[in-house]
mmCIF file of C-alpha atoms in Angstrom:
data_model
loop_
_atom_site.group_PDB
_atom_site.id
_atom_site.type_symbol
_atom_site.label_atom_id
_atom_site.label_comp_id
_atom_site.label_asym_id
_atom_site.label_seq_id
_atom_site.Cartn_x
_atom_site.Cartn_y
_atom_site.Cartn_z
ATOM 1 C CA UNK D 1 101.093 184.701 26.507
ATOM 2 C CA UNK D 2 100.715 180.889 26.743
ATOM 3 C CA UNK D 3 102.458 178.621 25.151
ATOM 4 C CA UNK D 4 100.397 176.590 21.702
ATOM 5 C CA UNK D 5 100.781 173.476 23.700
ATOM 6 C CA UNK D 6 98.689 175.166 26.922
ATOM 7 C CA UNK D 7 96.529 176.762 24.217
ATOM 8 C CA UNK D 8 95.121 173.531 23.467
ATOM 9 C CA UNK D 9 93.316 173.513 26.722
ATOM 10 C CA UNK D 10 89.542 173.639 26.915
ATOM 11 C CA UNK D 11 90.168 175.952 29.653
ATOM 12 C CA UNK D 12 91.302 178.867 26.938
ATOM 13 C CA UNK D 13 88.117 178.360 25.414
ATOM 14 C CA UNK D 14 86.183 180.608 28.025
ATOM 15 C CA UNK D 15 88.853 182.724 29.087
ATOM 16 C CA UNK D 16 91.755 184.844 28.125
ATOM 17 C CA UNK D 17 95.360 185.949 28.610
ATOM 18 C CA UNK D 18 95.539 188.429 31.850
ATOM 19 C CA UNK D 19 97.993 190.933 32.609
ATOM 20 C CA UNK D 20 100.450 188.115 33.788
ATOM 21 C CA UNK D 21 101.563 184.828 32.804
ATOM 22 C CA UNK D 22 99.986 183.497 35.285
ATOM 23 C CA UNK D 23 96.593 184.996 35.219
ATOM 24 C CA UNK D 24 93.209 184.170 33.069
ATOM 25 C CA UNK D 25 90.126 186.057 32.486
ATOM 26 C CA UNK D 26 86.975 184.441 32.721
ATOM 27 C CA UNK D 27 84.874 185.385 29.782
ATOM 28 C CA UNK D 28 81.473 184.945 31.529
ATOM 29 C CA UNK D 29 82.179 186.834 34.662
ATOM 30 C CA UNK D 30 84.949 188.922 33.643
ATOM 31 C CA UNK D 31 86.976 187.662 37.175
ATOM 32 C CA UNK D 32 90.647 187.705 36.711
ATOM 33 C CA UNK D 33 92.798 184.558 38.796
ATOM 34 C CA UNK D 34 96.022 184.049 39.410
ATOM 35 C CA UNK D 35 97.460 180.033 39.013
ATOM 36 C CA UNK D 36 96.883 179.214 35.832
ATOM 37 C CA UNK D 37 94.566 178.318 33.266
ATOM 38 C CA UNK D 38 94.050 175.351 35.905
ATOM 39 C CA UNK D 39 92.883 177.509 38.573
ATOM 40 C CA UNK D 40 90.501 178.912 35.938
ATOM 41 C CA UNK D 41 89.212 175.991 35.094
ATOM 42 C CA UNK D 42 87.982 175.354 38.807
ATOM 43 C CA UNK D 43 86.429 178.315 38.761
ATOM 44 C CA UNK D 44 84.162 177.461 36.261
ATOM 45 C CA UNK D 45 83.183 174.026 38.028
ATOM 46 C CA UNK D 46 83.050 175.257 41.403
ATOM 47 C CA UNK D 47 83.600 172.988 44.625
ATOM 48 C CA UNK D 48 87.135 174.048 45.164
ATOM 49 C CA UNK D 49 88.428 175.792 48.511
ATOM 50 C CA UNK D 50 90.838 177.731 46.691
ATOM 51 C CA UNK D 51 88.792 179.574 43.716
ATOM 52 C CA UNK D 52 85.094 181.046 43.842
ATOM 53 C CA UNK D 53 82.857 179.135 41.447
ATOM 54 C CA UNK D 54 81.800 181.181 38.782
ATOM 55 C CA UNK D 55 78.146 182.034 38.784
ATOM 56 C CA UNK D 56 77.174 182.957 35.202
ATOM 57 C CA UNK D 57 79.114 179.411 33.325
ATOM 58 C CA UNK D 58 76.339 177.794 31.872
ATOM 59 C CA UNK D 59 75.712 174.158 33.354
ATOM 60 C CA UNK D 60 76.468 172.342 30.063
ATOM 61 C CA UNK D 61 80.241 174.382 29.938
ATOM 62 C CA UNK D 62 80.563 173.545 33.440
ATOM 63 C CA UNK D 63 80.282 169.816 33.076
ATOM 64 C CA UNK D 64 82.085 169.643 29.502
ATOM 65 C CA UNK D 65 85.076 171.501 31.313
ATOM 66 C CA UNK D 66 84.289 168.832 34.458
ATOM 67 C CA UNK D 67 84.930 165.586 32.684
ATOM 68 C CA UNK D 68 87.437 167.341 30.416
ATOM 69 C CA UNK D 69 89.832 167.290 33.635
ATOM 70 C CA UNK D 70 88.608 164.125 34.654
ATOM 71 C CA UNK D 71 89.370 162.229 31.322
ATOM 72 C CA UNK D 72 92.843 164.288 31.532
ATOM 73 C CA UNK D 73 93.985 162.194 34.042
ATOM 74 C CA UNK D 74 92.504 158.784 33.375
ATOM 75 C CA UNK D 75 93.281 159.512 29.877
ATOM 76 C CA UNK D 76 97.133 160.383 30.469
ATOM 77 C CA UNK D 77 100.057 157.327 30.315
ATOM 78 C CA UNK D 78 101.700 159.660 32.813
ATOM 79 C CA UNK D 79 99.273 159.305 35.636
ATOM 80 C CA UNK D 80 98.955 155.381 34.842
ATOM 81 C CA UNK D 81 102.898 154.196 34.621
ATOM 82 C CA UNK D 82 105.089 154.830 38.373
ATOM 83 C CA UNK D 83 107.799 156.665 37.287
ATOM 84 C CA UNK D 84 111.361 157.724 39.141
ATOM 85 C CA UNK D 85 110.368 160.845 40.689
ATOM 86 C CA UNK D 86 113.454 162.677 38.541
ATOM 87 C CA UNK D 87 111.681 161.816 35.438
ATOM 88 C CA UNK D 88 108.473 163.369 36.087
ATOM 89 C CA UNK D 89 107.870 166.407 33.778
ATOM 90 C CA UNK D 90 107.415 169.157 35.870
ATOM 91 C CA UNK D 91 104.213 170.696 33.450
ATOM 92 C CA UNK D 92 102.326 167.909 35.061
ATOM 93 C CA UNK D 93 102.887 168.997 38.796
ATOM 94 C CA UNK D 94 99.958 171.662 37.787
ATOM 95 C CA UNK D 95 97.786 168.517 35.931
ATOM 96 C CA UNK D 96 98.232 166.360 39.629
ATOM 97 C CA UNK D 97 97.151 169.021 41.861
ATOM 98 C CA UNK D 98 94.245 169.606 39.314
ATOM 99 C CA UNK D 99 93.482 165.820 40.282
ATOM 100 C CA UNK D 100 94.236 165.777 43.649
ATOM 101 C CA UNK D 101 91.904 168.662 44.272
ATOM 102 C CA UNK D 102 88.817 167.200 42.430
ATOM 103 C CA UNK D 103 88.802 163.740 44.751
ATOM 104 C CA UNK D 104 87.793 163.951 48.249
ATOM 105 C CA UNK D 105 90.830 163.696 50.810
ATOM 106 C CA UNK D 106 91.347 160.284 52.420
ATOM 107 C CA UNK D 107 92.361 160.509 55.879
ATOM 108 C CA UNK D 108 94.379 157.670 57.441
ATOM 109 C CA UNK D 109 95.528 157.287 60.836
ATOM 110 C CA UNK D 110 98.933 158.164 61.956
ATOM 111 C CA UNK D 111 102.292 156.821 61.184
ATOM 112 C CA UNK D 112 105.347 156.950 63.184
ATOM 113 C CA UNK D 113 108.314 157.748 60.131
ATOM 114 C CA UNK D 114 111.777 156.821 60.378
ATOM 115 C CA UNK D 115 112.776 159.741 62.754
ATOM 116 C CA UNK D 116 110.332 158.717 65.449
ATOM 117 C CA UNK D 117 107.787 161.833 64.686
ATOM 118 C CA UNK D 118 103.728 161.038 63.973
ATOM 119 C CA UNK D 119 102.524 162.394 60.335
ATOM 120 C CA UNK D 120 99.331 162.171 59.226
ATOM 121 C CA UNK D 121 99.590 159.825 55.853
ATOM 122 C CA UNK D 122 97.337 161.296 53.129
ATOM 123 C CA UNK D 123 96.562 159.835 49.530
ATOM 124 C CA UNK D 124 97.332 162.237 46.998
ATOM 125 C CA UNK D 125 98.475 162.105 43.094
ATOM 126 C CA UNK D 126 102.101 160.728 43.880
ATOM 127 C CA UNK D 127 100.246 157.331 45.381
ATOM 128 C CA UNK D 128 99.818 157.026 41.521
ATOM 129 C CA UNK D 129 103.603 157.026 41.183
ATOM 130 C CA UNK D 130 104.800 155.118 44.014
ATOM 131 C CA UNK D 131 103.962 151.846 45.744
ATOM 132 C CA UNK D 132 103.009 152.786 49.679
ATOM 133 C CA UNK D 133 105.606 151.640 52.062
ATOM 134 C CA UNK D 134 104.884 149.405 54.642
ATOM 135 C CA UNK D 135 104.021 150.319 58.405
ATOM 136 C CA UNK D 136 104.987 146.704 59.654
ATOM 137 C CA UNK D 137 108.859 146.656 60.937
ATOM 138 C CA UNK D 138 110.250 143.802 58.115
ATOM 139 C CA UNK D 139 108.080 144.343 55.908
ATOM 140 C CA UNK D 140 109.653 144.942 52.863
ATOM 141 C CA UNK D 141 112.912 142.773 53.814
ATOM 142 C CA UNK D 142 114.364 140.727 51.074
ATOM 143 C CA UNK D 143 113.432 136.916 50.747
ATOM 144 C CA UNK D 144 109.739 136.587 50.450
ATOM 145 C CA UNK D 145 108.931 139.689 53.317
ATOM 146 C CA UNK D 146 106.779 141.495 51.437
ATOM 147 C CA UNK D 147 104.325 138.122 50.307
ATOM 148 C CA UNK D 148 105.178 137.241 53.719
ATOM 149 C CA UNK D 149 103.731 140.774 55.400
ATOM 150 C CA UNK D 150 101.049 140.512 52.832
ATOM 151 C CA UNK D 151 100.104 137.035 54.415
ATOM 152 C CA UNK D 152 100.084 138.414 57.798
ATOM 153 C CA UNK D 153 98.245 141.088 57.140
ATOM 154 C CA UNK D 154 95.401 138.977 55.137
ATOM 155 C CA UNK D 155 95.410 136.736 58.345
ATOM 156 C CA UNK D 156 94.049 139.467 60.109
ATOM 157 C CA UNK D 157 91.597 140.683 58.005
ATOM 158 C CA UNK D 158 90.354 137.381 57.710
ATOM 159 C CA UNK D 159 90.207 136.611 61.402
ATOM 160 C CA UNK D 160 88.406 139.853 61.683
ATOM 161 C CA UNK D 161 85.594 139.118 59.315
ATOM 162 C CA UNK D 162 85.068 135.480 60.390
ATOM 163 C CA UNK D 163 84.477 136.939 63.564
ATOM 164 C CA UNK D 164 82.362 139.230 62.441
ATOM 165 C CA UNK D 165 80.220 136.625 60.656
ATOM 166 C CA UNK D 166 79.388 134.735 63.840
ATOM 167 C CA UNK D 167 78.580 137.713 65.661
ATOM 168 C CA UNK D 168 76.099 138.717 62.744
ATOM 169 C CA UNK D 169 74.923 135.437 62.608
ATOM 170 C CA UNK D 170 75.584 135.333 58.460
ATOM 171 C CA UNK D 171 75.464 132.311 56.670
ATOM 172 C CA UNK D 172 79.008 130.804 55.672
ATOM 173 C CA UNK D 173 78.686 130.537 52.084
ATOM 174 C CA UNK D 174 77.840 134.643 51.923
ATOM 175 C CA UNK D 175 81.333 134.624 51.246
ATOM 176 C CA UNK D 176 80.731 132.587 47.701
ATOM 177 C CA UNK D 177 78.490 135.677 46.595
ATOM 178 C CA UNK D 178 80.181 137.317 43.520
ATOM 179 C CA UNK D 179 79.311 140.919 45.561
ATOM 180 C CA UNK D 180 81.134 139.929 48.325
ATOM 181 C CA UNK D 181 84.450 139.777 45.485
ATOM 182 C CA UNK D 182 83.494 143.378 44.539
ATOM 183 C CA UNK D 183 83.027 144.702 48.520
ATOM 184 C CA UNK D 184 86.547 143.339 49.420
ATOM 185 C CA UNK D 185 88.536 144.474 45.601
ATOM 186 C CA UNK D 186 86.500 148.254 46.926
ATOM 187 C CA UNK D 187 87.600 148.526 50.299
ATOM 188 C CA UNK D 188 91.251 147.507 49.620
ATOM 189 C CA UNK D 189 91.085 150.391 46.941
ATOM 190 C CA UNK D 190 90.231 153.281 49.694
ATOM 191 C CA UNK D 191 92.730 152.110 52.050
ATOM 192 C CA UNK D 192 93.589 152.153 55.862
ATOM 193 C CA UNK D 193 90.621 154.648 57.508
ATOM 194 C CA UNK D 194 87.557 153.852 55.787
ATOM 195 C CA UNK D 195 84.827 154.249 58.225
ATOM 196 C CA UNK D 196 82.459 151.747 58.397
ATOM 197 C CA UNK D 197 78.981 152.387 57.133
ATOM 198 C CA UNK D 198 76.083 153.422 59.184
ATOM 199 C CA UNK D 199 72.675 152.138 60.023
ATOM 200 C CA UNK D 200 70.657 154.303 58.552
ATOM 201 C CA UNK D 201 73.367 154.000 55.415
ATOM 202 C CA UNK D 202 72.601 150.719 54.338
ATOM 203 C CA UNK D 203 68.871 150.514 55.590
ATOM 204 C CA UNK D 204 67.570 153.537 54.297
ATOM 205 C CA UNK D 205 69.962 155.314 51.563
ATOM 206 C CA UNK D 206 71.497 152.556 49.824
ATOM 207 C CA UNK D 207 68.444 150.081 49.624
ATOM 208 C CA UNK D 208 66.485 152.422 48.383
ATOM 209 C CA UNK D 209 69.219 152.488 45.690
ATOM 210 C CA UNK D 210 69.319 149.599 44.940
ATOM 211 C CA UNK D 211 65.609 149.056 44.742
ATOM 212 C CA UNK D 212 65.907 151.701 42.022
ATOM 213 C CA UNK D 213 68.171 149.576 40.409
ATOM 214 C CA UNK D 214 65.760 146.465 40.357
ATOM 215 C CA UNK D 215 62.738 148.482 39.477
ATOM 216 C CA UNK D 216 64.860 149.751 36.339
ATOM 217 C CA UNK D 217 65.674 145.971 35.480
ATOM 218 C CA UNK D 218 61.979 145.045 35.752
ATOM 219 C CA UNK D 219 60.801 148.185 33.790
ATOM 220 C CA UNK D 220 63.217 146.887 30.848
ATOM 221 C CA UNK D 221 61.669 143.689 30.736
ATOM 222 C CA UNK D 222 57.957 145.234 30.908
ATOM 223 C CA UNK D 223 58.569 146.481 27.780
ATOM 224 C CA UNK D 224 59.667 143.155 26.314
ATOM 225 C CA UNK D 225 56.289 141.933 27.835
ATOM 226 C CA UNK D 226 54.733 144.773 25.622
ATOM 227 C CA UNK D 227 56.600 143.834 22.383
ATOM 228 C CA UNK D 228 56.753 139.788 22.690
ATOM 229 C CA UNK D 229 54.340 139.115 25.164
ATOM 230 C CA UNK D 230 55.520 136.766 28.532
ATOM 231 C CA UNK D 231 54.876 133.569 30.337
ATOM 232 C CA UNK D 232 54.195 133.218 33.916
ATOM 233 C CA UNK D 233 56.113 130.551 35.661
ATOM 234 C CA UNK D 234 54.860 129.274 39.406
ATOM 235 C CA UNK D 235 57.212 127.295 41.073
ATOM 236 C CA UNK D 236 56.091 126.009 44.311
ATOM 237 C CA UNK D 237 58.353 124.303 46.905
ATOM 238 C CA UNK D 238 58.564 123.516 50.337
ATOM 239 C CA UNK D 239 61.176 124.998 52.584
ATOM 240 C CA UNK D 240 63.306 123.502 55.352
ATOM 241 C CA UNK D 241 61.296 125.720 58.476
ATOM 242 C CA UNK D 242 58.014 123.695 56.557
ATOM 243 C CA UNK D 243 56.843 126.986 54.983
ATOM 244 C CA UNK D 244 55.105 126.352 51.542
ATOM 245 C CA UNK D 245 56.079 129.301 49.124
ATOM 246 C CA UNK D 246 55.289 129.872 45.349
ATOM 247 C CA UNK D 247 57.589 131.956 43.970
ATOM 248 C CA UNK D 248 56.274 133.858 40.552
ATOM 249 C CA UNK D 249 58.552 134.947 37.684
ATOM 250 C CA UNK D 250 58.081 135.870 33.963
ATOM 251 C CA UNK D 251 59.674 135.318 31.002
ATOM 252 C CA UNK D 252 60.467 136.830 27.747
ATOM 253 C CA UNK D 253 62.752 137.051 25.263
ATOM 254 C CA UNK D 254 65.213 139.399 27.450
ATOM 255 C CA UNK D 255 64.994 136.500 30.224
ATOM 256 C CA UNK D 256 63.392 136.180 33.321
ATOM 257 C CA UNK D 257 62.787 137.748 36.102
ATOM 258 C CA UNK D 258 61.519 137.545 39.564
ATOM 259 C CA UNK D 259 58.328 138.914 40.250
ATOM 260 C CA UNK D 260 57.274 137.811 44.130
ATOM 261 C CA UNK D 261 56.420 135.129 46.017
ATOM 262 C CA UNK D 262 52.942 133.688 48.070
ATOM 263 C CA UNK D 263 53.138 132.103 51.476
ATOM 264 C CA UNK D 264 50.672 129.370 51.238
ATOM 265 C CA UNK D 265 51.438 127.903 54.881
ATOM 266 C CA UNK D 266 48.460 128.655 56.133
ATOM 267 C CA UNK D 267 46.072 127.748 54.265
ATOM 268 C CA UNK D 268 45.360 125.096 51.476
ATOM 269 C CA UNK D 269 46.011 125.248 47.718
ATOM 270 C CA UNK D 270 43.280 123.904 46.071
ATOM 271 C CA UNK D 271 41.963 125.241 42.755
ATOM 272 C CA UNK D 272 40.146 128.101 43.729
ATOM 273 C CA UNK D 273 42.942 129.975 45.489
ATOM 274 C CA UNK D 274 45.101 128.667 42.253
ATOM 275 C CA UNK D 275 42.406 130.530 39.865
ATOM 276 C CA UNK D 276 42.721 133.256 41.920
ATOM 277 C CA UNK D 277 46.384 133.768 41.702
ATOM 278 C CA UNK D 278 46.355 133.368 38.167
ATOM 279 C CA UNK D 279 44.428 136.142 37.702
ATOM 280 C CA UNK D 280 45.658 138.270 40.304
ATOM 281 C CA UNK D 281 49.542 138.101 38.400
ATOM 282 C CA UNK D 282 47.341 138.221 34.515
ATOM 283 C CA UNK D 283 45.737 141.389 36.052
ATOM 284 C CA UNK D 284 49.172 142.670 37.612
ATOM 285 C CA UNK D 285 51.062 142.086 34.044
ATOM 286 C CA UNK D 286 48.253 142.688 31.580
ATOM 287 C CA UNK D 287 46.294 140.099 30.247
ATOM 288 C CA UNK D 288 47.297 141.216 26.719
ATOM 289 C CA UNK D 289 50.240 140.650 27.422
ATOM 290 C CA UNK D 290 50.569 136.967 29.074
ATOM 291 C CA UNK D 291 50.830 134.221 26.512
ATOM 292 C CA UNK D 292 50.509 131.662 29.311
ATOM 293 C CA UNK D 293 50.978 129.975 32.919
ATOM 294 C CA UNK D 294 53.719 127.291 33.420
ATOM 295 C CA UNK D 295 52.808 125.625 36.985
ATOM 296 C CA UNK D 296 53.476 121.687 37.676
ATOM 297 C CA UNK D 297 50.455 119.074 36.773
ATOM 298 C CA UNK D 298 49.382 118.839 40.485
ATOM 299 C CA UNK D 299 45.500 118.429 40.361
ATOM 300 C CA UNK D 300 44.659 121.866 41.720
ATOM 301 C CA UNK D 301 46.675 123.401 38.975
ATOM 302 C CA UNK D 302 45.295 121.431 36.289
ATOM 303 C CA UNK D 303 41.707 122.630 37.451
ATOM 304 C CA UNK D 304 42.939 126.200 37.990
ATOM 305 C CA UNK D 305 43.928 126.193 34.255
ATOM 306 C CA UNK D 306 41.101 125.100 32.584
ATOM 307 C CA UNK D 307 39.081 128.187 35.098
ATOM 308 C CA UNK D 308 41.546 130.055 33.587
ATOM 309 C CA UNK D 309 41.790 129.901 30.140
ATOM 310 C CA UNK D 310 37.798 130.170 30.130
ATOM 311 C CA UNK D 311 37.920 132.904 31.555
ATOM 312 C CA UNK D 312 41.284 134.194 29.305
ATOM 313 C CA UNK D 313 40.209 132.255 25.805
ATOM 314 C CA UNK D 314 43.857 133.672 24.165
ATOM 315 C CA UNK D 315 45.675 132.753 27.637
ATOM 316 C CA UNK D 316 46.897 128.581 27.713
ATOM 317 C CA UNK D 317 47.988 127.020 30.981
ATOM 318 C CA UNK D 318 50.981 124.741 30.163
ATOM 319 C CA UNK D 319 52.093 121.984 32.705
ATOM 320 C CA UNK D 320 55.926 122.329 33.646
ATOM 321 C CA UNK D 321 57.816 119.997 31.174
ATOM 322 C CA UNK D 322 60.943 119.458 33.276
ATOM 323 C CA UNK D 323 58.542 118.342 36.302
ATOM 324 C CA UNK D 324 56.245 115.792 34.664
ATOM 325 C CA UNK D 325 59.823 113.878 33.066
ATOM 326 C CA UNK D 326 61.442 114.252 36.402
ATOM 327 C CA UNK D 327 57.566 112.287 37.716
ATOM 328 C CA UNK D 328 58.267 110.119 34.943
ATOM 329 C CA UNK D 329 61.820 109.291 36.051
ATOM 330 C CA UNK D 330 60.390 108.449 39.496
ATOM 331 C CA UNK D 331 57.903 105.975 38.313
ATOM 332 C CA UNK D 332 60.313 104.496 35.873
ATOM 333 C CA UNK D 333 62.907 103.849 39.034
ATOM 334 C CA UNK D 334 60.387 102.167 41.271
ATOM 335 C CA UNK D 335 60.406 99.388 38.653
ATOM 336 C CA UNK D 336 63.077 96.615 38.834
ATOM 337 C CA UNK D 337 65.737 96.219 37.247
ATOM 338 C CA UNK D 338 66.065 100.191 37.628
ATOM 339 C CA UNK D 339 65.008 100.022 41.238
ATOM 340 C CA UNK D 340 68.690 98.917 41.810
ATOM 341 C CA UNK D 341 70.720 101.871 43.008
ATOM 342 C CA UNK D 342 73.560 101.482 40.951
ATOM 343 C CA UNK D 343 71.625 101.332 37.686
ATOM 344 C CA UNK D 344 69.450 103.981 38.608
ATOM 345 C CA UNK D 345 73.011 106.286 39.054
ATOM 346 C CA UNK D 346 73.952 105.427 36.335
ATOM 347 C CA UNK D 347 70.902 106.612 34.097
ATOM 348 C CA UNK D 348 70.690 109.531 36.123
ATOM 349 C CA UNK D 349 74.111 110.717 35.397
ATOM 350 C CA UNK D 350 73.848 110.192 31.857
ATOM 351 C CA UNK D 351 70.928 111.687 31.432
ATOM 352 C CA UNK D 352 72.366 114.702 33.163
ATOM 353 C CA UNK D 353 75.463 115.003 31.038
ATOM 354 C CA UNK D 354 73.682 115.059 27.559
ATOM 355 C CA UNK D 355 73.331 118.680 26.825
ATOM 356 C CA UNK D 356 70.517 118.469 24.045
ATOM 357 C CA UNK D 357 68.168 116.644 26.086
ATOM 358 C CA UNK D 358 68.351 119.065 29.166
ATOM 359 C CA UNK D 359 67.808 121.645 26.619
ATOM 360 C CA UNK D 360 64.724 120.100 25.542
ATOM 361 C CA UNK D 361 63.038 120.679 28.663
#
């Protein structure tokens, strides 16, 4: 029989004792399996080469008894501290192949050991334990060799990016992206032999993910928009190719977010096309939903919002408040003695550093 400590394993909760110590009973298949109640265990979630899943567990079992052995290890001080390999208990041999088993195999390439002979390195349980050693000759030397391989080793990836970069034609300051952090900390995690991804991989599988994620974001806000109501904001700028865009957002008490933008190159902005933005995004949102449109005073926008809020009585266009100071600043610096560039510095950078007036606006 098994021991009270083993007994406490979820495993024993859909299976029993078999003829041998070493053999469980599955109590929805009636299968008997030798190894343990571990073996039995991935028999009733399935995926592993050395045990037939069982057909008959019941999804909901099969996933409690899934992140049971997942939160097993993550959950364990024994997986988390490196200890002297005599120290390790020997019950939790049966606990790391459990582990090792449920994450994929990571292949590396080959290593030449001390002996001369080629071995494939694999990541298993024990890289837990133990630091890897180093494949550079001096590596691990005392005084400083192992910040100093580290260095050498960074030097490379580094050079290897950059060049990257310039072949790709990406912008320098890509690197400044918070993303970019996170894509670096990840592939330092898989180690050596990560193949890079595909075409089709990041054009077709994972932006459709991640448009999934963004349409999730906007549905949260939607139903802010709902509960609150929102304001349209229209921000439009000039680029440096001499495009004209007006970018749309909307806000509400969960934020803002980014809606889409209008390429008005082409063709001019007067009122009329303004109106019938306006009520192209009121339409889009809801018009019982939109509390009003925040655009700059320009003169088409100003007539724009008095079409609109005839036509939407409970709809008011606001002019931008930041813009109109930032016109009045402007006028107010054309005028001696703020004219002066020194002066006009000045003002500007203490009007910048007062925190309740940028609020204000």
């Amino acid at each position: 029989m098994a021991d009270a400590s083993k007994k406490r394993d979820i495993g024993w909760n859909y299976g029993t004792q078999g003829a041998t110590k070493d053999s469980v009973n599955c109590n929805f298949c009636g299968s008997t399996f030798n190894g343990g109640i571990t073996r039995h265990k991935q028999h009733l979630v399935g995926g592993f080469k050395n045990v037939k899943q069982c057909t008959a567990c019941p999804s909901a079992i099969r996933e409690e008894v899934r992140a049971y052995m997942q939160n097993k290890i993550t959950n364990n001080p024994k997986f988390q501290v490196r200890q002297p390999e005599e120290y390790i208990d020997i019950d939790d041999v049966d606990d790391m192949n459990e582990y090792a088993e449920m994450m994929p195999p990571s292949k590396t390439p080959k290593i030449s050991s001390s002996g001369g002979a080629s071995s494939t390195a694999r990541k298993g349980p024990m890289n837990l334990y133990f630091p890897q050693k180093s494949t550079q000759k001096g590596g691990f030397e005392k005084g400083g060799g192992i910040d100093e391989t580290k260095k050498i080793l960074r030097e490379r990836a580094v050079s290897a990016f950059a060049i990257w970069m310039y072949d790709a034609g990406l912008p320098f300051n890509c690197v400044n992206h918070k993303s970019f952090n996170k894509f670096i900390e990840t592939v330092g995690q898989h180690g050596p032999g990560m193949k890079p991804p595909t075409f089709h991989e990041v054009r077709v599988t994972h932006l459709k993910k991640e448009v999934e994620k963004v349409e999730k974001i906007v549905d949260e806000h939607k139903v802010q928009w709902t509960k609150f109501g929102c304001s349209i904001m229209m921000d439009k700028w000039t680029a440096r190719n001499g495009k004209m865009i007006i970018n749309i957002l909307v806000n509400s008490p969960i934020g803002s977010v980014f809606l889409g933008s209008v390429d008005a190159s082409n063709e001019s902005t007067d009122s009329t096309k303004m109106y019938k933005l306006f009520e192209s995004t009121i339409e889009r949102i809801g018009a019982e939903n939109v509390v009003q449109i925040v655009t700059d005073n320009a003169s088409e926008n100003v007539k724009a919002g008095s079409m609109m809020m005839g036509a939407y009585p409970h709809i008011y266009w606001t002019p931008c408040a930041a813009h109109c100071i930032n016109l009045m600043f402007g006028d107010i610096f054309k005028v001696k003695p703020y004219a002066s560039g020194n002066i006009t510095l000045l003002s500007s950078n203490f009007l910048y550093s007062q925190y309740l007036i940028l609020i204000s606006y």
